[in-house]
Amino acid sequence: MSIEELTALLGGWKGYTLGTVGRVEPGQHGPTLPEVHLELHPVRDHPRVCSGCGKTCRSIHDTAERWVDDLPIFDAMTRLLVHRVRVACPDCGPKVEKLDWLEPYARVTTRMARSVAQLCRVLPIKHVADYFGLNWKTVKKIDKAWLTRTLGPVDLDGVTKLAMDEFAIQKGHRYATVVIDPNCKRVLWVGRGRSREEVRPFFELLGPERCKRIVAVAMDMNAAYDLEVREHCPNAEVVYDLFHVVAKYGREVVDRVRVDEANKVKDDKPARKVIKGSRWLLLRNADNIEKEQDRIRLAELLKANRKLAAVYVLKDDLKELWFYRHVGYAKQFWDEWYGRAIRSRIDPLKRFAGKLKGYLPGILSHCRFPLNTSVLEGINNKIKVIKRMAYGYRDDAYFFLKIRQAFPGVGR
Ligand SMILES: [Zn+2]
């Protein structure tokens, strides 16, 4: 078997053949991992394609040496010294040759880029860099280029519902907005900021015709998006979703009452500790508490503290509001809930109920547009994971691509 046949069999470098082969062992002045260096020469009389126009060209203009990394061979990193062809294209002039295994000006082969990008889906950049013996910046660049190429522009046709949410890029400082199609869990847009002006580019991208087809937009009550939605989407109803309302209840009612109650028993250290340490138990969905001992702890806490028990029960009941599909019954349920909250004599709860009342139309509109807002919760959690994996992205564009990658849509 000839070398050309062998490399073809192994899936190597179409149009090129092996020249010198060398090996460099790791050492003080050498690489950190063993490297195999392979020189690749163009095969004679192989048809070459111009990367400018895609036409097959007969003549080679010249070749230029380029170092390119390929996937590791056995125990060693693979570095290729490619004598890359520039064709003499009758239409484009001298132009680098189009290859399916190497993008023009790429520093790594296409299959290496694919592997790097695949690992970057599940591992922090640093781990991927260590694994391939590449530096951090190179890995990020490869992944970013791969995502840009594979994700392409977003298809906005056929979208009738939206869910919008904000998230922090850096702790409490800079914010960004994500817009998704809740029907198919697909990220449609990510942009810096959370103000009206800052989300306007999305609606401009959507355009007036597609904006008219939007019937419902789910969001947080606190968000500044509602006015912008009303301005661009004349047929859309704003829907306040369960996830955000319950999260707000957790912060403004449960947390507040818990801290107040803990302060009341300042001198009783064990009791104080139990109350202070109960945040997780109180905010968690009861169905998600797995350990028997945690369930007992929660039950005892609620038995011992009337106020905590009241806010806990009202939290669970509030969630039920989102299961109604009939506006009349939902309204009736709300009136009853509201009455209990107001009569509770628990100030944070009364304040919260009063505020929530102002948002009632947007809460009841979920009856007509029952958007699955667990999508918002899912995205929120996933963004946190992506952020942690990158140890704080400095590159927003890359961060946003990673978010799009995580929610490519189902059933498409
Ligand atoms: Zn050409």
Short mmCIF file of C-alpha atoms and ligand atoms in Angstrom, two decimals:
data_model
loop_
_atom_site.label_atom_id
_atom_site.label_comp_id
_atom_site.label_asym_id
_atom_site.label_seq_id
_atom_site.Cartn_x
_atom_site.Cartn_y
_atom_site.Cartn_z
CA MET A 1 0.00 0.00 0.00
CA SER A 2 1.32 3.41 -0.90
CA ILE A 3 1.52 6.25 1.59
CA GLU A 4 -1.20 8.08 -0.33
CA GLU A 5 -3.54 5.11 -0.12
CA LEU A 6 -2.79 4.70 3.56
CA THR A 7 -3.47 8.34 4.45
CA ALA A 8 -6.64 8.28 2.37
CA LEU A 9 -7.71 5.15 4.26
CA LEU A 10 -7.07 6.85 7.59
CA GLY A 11 -9.10 9.84 6.53
CA GLY A 12 -6.16 12.20 6.06
CA TRP A 13 -5.66 15.33 4.10
CA LYS A 14 -7.27 15.02 0.70
CA GLY A 15 -5.13 16.38 -2.09
CA TYR A 16 -1.95 16.23 -0.03
CA THR A 17 0.60 13.57 0.70
CA LEU A 18 3.10 12.96 3.48
CA GLY A 19 6.62 14.31 3.25
CA THR A 20 8.99 14.23 6.19
CA VAL A 21 7.75 12.94 9.52
CA GLY A 22 9.39 13.88 12.81
CA ARG A 23 8.76 13.61 16.49
CA VAL A 24 9.55 16.15 19.20
CA GLU A 25 9.68 14.95 22.80
CA PRO A 26 8.56 17.24 25.60
CA GLY A 27 11.33 19.00 27.47
CA GLN A 28 12.55 22.21 28.95
CA HIS A 29 12.77 23.96 25.60
CA GLY A 30 10.35 21.77 23.78
CA PRO A 31 6.59 21.35 23.92
CA THR A 32 4.76 20.27 27.07
CA LEU A 33 3.36 17.18 25.30
CA PRO A 34 5.04 14.99 22.66
CA GLU A 35 4.43 16.25 19.13
CA VAL A 36 4.45 14.52 15.78
CA HIS A 37 5.31 16.84 12.91
CA LEU A 38 4.04 15.88 9.48
CA GLU A 39 4.93 17.69 6.33
CA LEU A 40 2.23 17.70 3.68
CA HIS A 41 2.88 18.30 -0.01
CA PRO A 42 0.22 18.82 -2.64
CA VAL A 43 -0.50 15.74 -4.74
CA ARG A 44 0.31 16.27 -8.42
CA ASP A 45 -2.55 16.58 -10.90
CA HIS A 46 -5.16 16.68 -8.14
CA PRO A 47 -8.14 18.86 -9.13
CA ARG A 48 -8.00 22.12 -7.13
CA VAL A 49 -10.95 24.37 -6.34
CA CYS A 50 -10.79 28.16 -5.98
CA SER A 51 -12.05 29.34 -2.56
CA GLY A 52 -13.26 32.55 -4.18
CA CYS A 53 -15.61 31.30 -6.87
CA GLY A 54 -15.74 27.53 -6.34
CA LYS A 55 -14.51 26.71 -9.83
CA THR A 56 -12.00 23.96 -10.52
CA CYS A 57 -8.65 25.40 -11.57
CA ARG A 58 -5.98 23.72 -13.65
CA SER A 59 -2.94 25.65 -12.60
CA ILE A 60 -1.29 26.27 -9.28
CA HIS A 61 -0.07 29.80 -8.63
CA ASP A 62 2.23 28.97 -5.73
CA THR A 63 2.33 27.26 -2.33
CA ALA A 64 2.84 28.76 1.12
CA GLU A 65 3.94 26.96 4.29
CA ARG A 66 1.48 26.96 7.14
CA TRP A 67 1.55 25.21 10.51
CA VAL A 68 -1.78 23.68 11.35
CA ASP A 69 -2.81 21.54 14.33
CA ASP A 70 -4.68 18.33 13.73
CA LEU A 71 -6.22 15.81 16.13
CA PRO A 72 -3.71 13.91 18.30
CA ILE A 73 -2.19 10.73 16.84
CA PHE A 74 -1.74 7.99 19.43
CA ASP A 75 0.24 9.57 22.30
CA ALA A 76 1.25 12.78 20.55
CA MET A 77 -0.11 16.11 19.45
CA THR A 78 -0.14 16.44 15.67
CA ARG A 79 1.30 19.45 13.92
CA LEU A 80 1.11 19.68 10.16
CA LEU A 81 3.41 21.72 7.98
CA VAL A 82 1.15 22.22 5.00
CA HIS A 83 2.45 23.50 1.70
CA ARG A 84 -0.89 25.06 1.02
CA VAL A 85 -1.79 25.68 -2.59
CA ARG A 86 -2.91 28.92 -4.11
CA VAL A 87 -4.60 28.33 -7.42
CA ALA A 88 -4.28 30.65 -10.38
CA CYS A 89 -7.96 31.27 -10.93
CA PRO A 90 -8.87 32.79 -14.29
CA ASP A 91 -11.61 34.82 -12.57
CA CYS A 92 -10.25 35.63 -9.09
CA GLY A 93 -6.50 35.63 -9.71
CA PRO A 94 -4.25 33.94 -7.13
CA LYS A 95 -6.53 32.48 -4.51
CA VAL A 96 -6.12 29.99 -1.67
CA GLU A 97 -7.45 26.54 -2.52
CA LYS A 98 -10.75 25.38 -1.04
CA LEU A 99 -10.36 22.24 1.09
CA ASP A 100 -12.99 20.32 3.01
CA TRP A 101 -10.53 19.56 5.82
CA LEU A 102 -9.04 23.02 6.28
CA GLU A 103 -10.73 26.41 6.18
CA PRO A 104 -8.78 29.24 4.57
CA TYR A 105 -6.46 30.82 7.17
CA ALA A 106 -7.54 28.34 9.88
CA ARG A 107 -4.88 27.32 12.40
CA VAL A 108 -6.45 23.91 13.04
CA THR A 109 -8.07 21.33 10.76
CA THR A 110 -11.84 21.28 10.43
CA ARG A 111 -12.15 18.01 12.35
CA MET A 112 -10.02 19.41 15.16
CA ALA A 113 -12.23 22.52 15.28
CA ARG A 114 -15.27 20.28 15.46
CA SER A 115 -13.79 18.26 18.34
CA VAL A 116 -12.81 21.40 20.22
CA ALA A 117 -16.32 22.81 19.77
CA GLN A 118 -17.91 19.54 20.86
CA LEU A 119 -15.88 19.46 24.05
CA CYS A 120 -16.58 23.16 24.68
CA ARG A 121 -20.25 22.28 24.90
CA VAL A 122 -19.67 20.35 28.10
CA LEU A 123 -16.35 21.51 29.53
CA PRO A 124 -14.83 24.83 30.56
CA ILE A 125 -12.48 26.32 27.96
CA LYS A 126 -9.50 25.79 30.22
CA HIS A 127 -10.03 22.03 30.40
CA VAL A 128 -10.41 21.80 26.63
CA ALA A 129 -7.23 23.84 26.17
CA ASP A 130 -5.29 21.54 28.50
CA TYR A 131 -6.62 18.46 26.79
CA PHE A 132 -5.52 19.54 23.33
CA GLY A 133 -2.36 21.37 24.42
CA LEU A 134 -3.75 24.61 23.00
CA ASN A 135 -3.93 27.94 24.71
CA TRP A 136 -7.12 29.36 26.17
CA LYS A 137 -7.49 32.09 23.55
CA THR A 138 -7.07 29.68 20.66
CA VAL A 139 -9.75 27.36 22.01
CA LYS A 140 -12.16 30.21 22.52
CA LYS A 141 -11.50 31.50 19.04
CA ILE A 142 -12.06 28.06 17.50
CA ASP A 143 -15.30 27.53 19.40
CA LYS A 144 -16.57 31.01 18.56
CA ALA A 145 -15.82 30.61 14.86
CA TRP A 146 -17.47 27.19 14.88
CA LEU A 147 -20.60 28.50 16.57
CA THR A 148 -20.84 31.49 14.26
CA ARG A 149 -20.61 29.22 11.25
CA THR A 150 -22.91 26.43 12.44
CA LEU A 151 -25.61 28.49 14.16
CA GLY A 152 -26.02 30.94 11.28
CA PRO A 153 -28.73 33.61 11.27
CA VAL A 154 -31.91 32.97 13.29
CA ASP A 155 -35.08 32.11 11.43
CA LEU A 156 -37.82 34.38 12.81
CA ASP A 157 -40.65 33.26 10.56
CA GLY A 158 -43.68 31.62 12.11
CA VAL A 159 -43.05 32.92 15.62
CA THR A 160 -46.30 33.83 17.40
CA LYS A 161 -45.27 33.92 21.05
CA LEU A 162 -42.26 35.28 22.83
CA ALA A 163 -40.71 35.03 26.26
CA MET A 164 -38.25 37.71 27.35
CA ASP A 165 -35.93 37.72 30.28
CA GLU A 166 -32.95 39.57 31.63
CA PHE A 167 -29.81 38.13 33.16
CA ALA A 168 -26.66 39.54 34.73
CA ILE A 169 -23.50 39.34 32.65
CA GLN A 170 -21.31 40.26 35.58
CA LYS A 171 -22.45 40.13 39.13
CA GLY A 172 -25.10 42.79 39.44
CA HIS A 173 -23.39 45.12 36.97
CA ARG A 174 -24.14 44.64 33.36
CA TYR A 175 -27.29 43.02 32.10
CA ALA A 176 -28.44 41.38 28.94
CA THR A 177 -31.78 40.29 27.50
CA VAL A 178 -32.69 36.98 25.97
CA VAL A 179 -35.75 36.50 23.75
CA ILE A 180 -37.02 33.00 23.13
CA ASP A 181 -39.76 31.23 21.29
CA PRO A 182 -41.46 29.36 24.15
CA ASN A 183 -43.23 26.98 21.77
CA CYS A 184 -40.04 25.31 20.65
CA LYS A 185 -37.57 26.49 23.30
CA ARG A 186 -35.41 28.33 20.82
CA VAL A 187 -33.32 31.40 21.52
CA LEU A 188 -34.24 34.07 19.00
CA TRP A 189 -32.10 36.94 20.15
CA VAL A 190 -29.63 37.95 22.85
CA GLY A 191 -28.51 41.53 23.37
CA ARG A 192 -26.81 43.77 25.86
CA GLY A 193 -28.89 45.73 28.35
CA ARG A 194 -32.45 45.45 29.58
CA SER A 195 -33.96 48.84 28.81
CA ARG A 196 -36.59 49.61 26.20
CA GLU A 197 -34.00 51.10 23.86
CA GLU A 198 -31.74 48.14 24.28
CA VAL A 199 -34.35 45.56 23.24
CA ARG A 200 -35.65 47.66 20.35
CA PRO A 201 -33.19 46.12 17.86
CA PHE A 202 -34.95 42.79 18.32
CA PHE A 203 -38.34 44.18 17.28
CA GLU A 204 -36.71 45.99 14.37
CA LEU A 205 -35.16 42.72 13.30
CA LEU A 206 -38.52 41.00 13.59
CA GLY A 207 -40.06 43.69 11.41
CA PRO A 208 -43.63 45.08 11.40
CA GLU A 209 -45.22 42.14 9.59
CA ARG A 210 -43.91 39.47 11.92
CA CYS A 211 -44.51 41.75 14.95
CA LYS A 212 -48.22 41.80 14.03
CA ARG A 213 -48.37 38.03 14.33
CA ILE A 214 -47.15 38.02 17.92
CA VAL A 215 -50.10 37.26 20.22
CA ALA A 216 -48.44 36.92 23.61
CA VAL A 217 -45.19 37.87 25.32
CA ALA A 218 -44.23 36.39 28.67
CA MET A 219 -41.99 38.39 31.00
CA ASP A 220 -41.22 39.41 34.53
CA MET A 221 -43.49 42.06 36.11
CA ASN A 222 -40.44 44.17 36.88
CA ALA A 223 -39.20 44.23 33.33
CA ALA A 224 -39.16 47.38 31.20
CA TYR A 225 -40.12 45.38 28.14
CA ASP A 226 -43.91 45.77 28.30
CA LEU A 227 -44.06 49.28 26.82
CA GLU A 228 -41.75 48.32 24.01
CA VAL A 229 -43.84 45.23 23.28
CA ARG A 230 -47.03 47.32 23.17
CA GLU A 231 -45.40 49.78 20.81
CA HIS A 232 -44.25 47.20 18.27
CA CYS A 233 -46.68 44.31 18.60
CA PRO A 234 -50.24 45.68 18.35
CA ASN A 235 -51.84 42.25 18.79
CA ALA A 236 -49.76 40.99 21.69
CA GLU A 237 -50.84 40.50 25.26
CA VAL A 238 -48.28 40.76 28.03
CA VAL A 239 -48.28 37.69 30.26
CA TYR A 240 -46.61 37.67 33.67
CA ASP A 241 -45.21 34.26 34.25
CA LEU A 242 -45.36 32.03 37.27
CA PHE A 243 -41.62 31.60 37.61
CA HIS A 244 -40.86 35.29 38.07
CA VAL A 245 -43.80 36.02 40.34
CA VAL A 246 -42.92 33.14 42.65
CA ALA A 247 -39.24 34.14 42.66
CA LYS A 248 -40.28 37.66 43.64
CA TYR A 249 -42.52 36.28 46.37
CA GLY A 250 -39.55 34.31 47.64
CA ARG A 251 -37.37 37.40 47.84
CA GLU A 252 -39.89 39.92 49.10
CA VAL A 253 -42.07 37.81 51.36
CA VAL A 254 -40.46 34.53 52.39
CA ASP A 255 -36.95 35.94 52.85
CA ARG A 256 -38.20 39.05 54.62
CA VAL A 257 -40.42 37.15 57.06
CA ARG A 258 -37.71 34.57 57.67
CA VAL A 259 -35.16 37.24 58.61
CA ASP A 260 -37.68 39.10 60.80
CA GLU A 261 -38.66 35.89 62.59
CA ALA A 262 -35.02 34.93 63.13
CA ASN A 263 -34.34 38.34 64.66
CA LYS A 264 -37.25 37.90 67.05
CA VAL A 265 -35.59 34.90 68.66
CA LYS A 266 -32.15 36.50 68.86
CA ASP A 267 -31.47 35.11 72.32
CA ASP A 268 -32.54 31.58 71.50
CA LYS A 269 -29.53 30.51 69.43
CA PRO A 270 -30.75 27.06 68.28
CA ALA A 271 -34.17 28.39 67.20
CA ARG A 272 -32.50 31.27 65.39
CA LYS A 273 -30.21 28.89 63.58
CA VAL A 274 -33.10 26.69 62.45
CA ILE A 275 -34.98 29.66 61.00
CA LYS A 276 -31.94 31.26 59.37
CA GLY A 277 -30.91 27.98 57.79
CA SER A 278 -34.35 27.28 56.34
CA ARG A 279 -34.14 29.41 53.21
CA TRP A 280 -33.65 26.51 50.85
CA LEU A 281 -36.43 24.47 52.44
CA LEU A 282 -38.92 27.31 52.29
CA LEU A 283 -38.24 28.32 48.70
CA ARG A 284 -38.02 24.86 47.26
CA ASN A 285 -40.96 23.19 45.63
CA ALA A 286 -42.28 20.71 48.19
CA ASP A 287 -42.20 17.93 45.57
CA ASN A 288 -38.50 18.48 45.10
CA ILE A 289 -37.53 17.88 48.69
CA GLU A 290 -36.16 14.37 48.50
CA LYS A 291 -34.76 13.59 51.92
CA GLU A 292 -37.19 12.47 54.57
CA GLN A 293 -35.29 14.39 57.25
CA ASP A 294 -35.63 17.64 55.28
CA ARG A 295 -39.37 17.12 55.01
CA ILE A 296 -39.57 16.59 58.75
CA ARG A 297 -37.47 19.71 59.36
CA LEU A 298 -39.80 21.76 57.18
CA ALA A 299 -42.91 20.39 58.87
CA GLU A 300 -41.54 21.16 62.33
CA LEU A 301 -40.50 24.65 61.33
CA LEU A 302 -43.93 25.43 59.94
CA LYS A 303 -45.59 23.99 63.01
CA ALA A 304 -43.49 26.14 65.30
CA ASN A 305 -43.82 29.40 63.43
CA ARG A 306 -47.22 30.73 62.49
CA LYS A 307 -46.02 33.47 60.15
CA LEU A 308 -43.64 31.27 58.22
CA ALA A 309 -46.40 28.70 57.88
CA ALA A 310 -48.79 31.34 56.55
CA VAL A 311 -46.40 32.70 53.92
CA TYR A 312 -45.45 29.17 52.95
CA VAL A 313 -49.01 28.05 52.36
CA LEU A 314 -49.88 31.23 50.49
CA LYS A 315 -46.87 30.71 48.24
CA ASP A 316 -48.06 27.24 47.25
CA ASP A 317 -51.59 28.49 46.72
CA LEU A 318 -50.43 31.40 44.60
CA LYS A 319 -48.88 28.97 42.15
CA GLU A 320 -52.26 27.41 41.56
CA LEU A 321 -53.44 30.62 39.95
CA TRP A 322 -51.41 29.68 36.88
CA PHE A 323 -53.21 26.38 36.42
CA TYR A 324 -56.57 28.00 35.69
CA ARG A 325 -57.65 28.18 32.08
CA HIS A 326 -60.88 30.06 32.75
CA VAL A 327 -60.47 33.76 33.47
CA GLY A 328 -63.59 33.92 35.67
CA TYR A 329 -62.49 31.13 37.96
CA ALA A 330 -58.96 32.45 38.03
CA LYS A 331 -60.25 35.86 39.08
CA GLN A 332 -62.36 34.27 41.82
CA PHE A 333 -59.36 32.32 43.05
CA TRP A 334 -57.28 35.50 43.03
CA ASP A 335 -59.86 37.46 45.05
CA GLU A 336 -59.83 34.77 47.67
CA TRP A 337 -56.04 34.59 47.79
CA TYR A 338 -55.78 38.36 47.94
CA GLY A 339 -58.24 38.50 50.86
CA ARG A 340 -56.22 35.98 52.83
CA ALA A 341 -52.99 37.87 52.16
CA ILE A 342 -54.46 41.22 53.21
CA ARG A 343 -55.98 39.76 56.40
CA SER A 344 -52.75 37.95 57.31
CA ARG A 345 -51.33 40.83 59.39
CA ILE A 346 -47.96 40.05 57.85
CA ASP A 347 -46.66 43.30 56.39
CA PRO A 348 -44.35 42.01 53.64
CA LEU A 349 -47.16 39.75 52.44
CA LYS A 350 -49.72 42.56 52.44
CA ARG A 351 -47.32 44.80 50.53
CA PHE A 352 -46.64 42.10 47.99
CA ALA A 353 -50.32 41.34 47.46
CA GLY A 354 -51.04 45.03 46.97
CA LYS A 355 -48.36 45.35 44.32
CA LEU A 356 -49.39 42.16 42.58
CA LYS A 357 -52.93 43.41 42.25
CA GLY A 358 -51.76 46.06 39.82
CA TYR A 359 -50.41 43.36 37.54
CA LEU A 360 -53.51 41.19 37.66
CA PRO A 361 -54.57 41.64 34.00
CA GLY A 362 -51.16 40.37 32.87
CA ILE A 363 -51.40 37.45 35.27
CA LEU A 364 -54.90 36.47 34.18
CA SER A 365 -53.95 36.67 30.50
CA HIS A 366 -52.04 33.44 30.97
CA CYS A 367 -55.46 31.73 30.93
CA ARG A 368 -55.74 32.58 27.25
CA PHE A 369 -52.05 32.11 26.53
CA PRO A 370 -50.78 29.36 28.77
CA LEU A 371 -47.12 29.77 27.87
CA ASN A 372 -44.92 27.15 29.30
CA THR A 373 -42.77 29.44 31.37
CA SER A 374 -40.71 26.68 32.86
CA VAL A 375 -38.74 27.49 29.71
CA LEU A 376 -37.79 30.81 31.30
CA GLU A 377 -36.71 29.08 34.46
CA GLY A 378 -34.73 26.55 32.44
CA ILE A 379 -32.95 29.26 30.47
CA ASN A 380 -32.21 31.19 33.61
CA ASN A 381 -30.55 28.16 35.16
CA LYS A 382 -28.70 27.19 32.02
CA ILE A 383 -27.24 30.67 31.61
CA LYS A 384 -25.82 30.41 35.11
CA VAL A 385 -24.15 27.12 34.20
CA ILE A 386 -22.70 28.54 30.99
CA LYS A 387 -21.37 31.53 32.89
CA ARG A 388 -19.76 29.36 35.53
CA MET A 389 -18.14 27.13 32.93
CA ALA A 390 -16.46 30.05 31.27
CA TYR A 391 -15.27 31.57 34.54
CA GLY A 392 -16.83 34.85 33.50
CA TYR A 393 -16.90 35.61 29.82
CA ARG A 394 -15.27 38.84 28.76
CA ASP A 395 -16.60 38.37 25.29
CA ASP A 396 -20.34 39.05 25.19
CA ALA A 397 -20.70 37.94 21.59
CA TYR A 398 -19.23 34.56 22.46
CA PHE A 399 -21.35 34.26 25.60
CA PHE A 400 -24.49 35.00 23.56
CA LEU A 401 -23.54 32.37 20.98
CA LYS A 402 -23.18 29.83 23.79
CA ILE A 403 -26.69 30.68 24.98
CA ARG A 404 -28.06 30.23 21.47
CA GLN A 405 -26.25 26.92 21.20
CA ALA A 406 -27.83 25.69 24.44
CA PHE A 407 -31.36 26.38 23.13
CA PRO A 408 -31.40 25.53 19.44
CA GLY A 409 -35.07 24.58 19.58
CA VAL A 410 -36.91 21.28 19.71
CA GLY A 411 -38.90 19.79 16.88
CA ARG A 412 -37.14 21.78 14.22
ZN ZN B 1 -11.99 31.83 -8.43
#
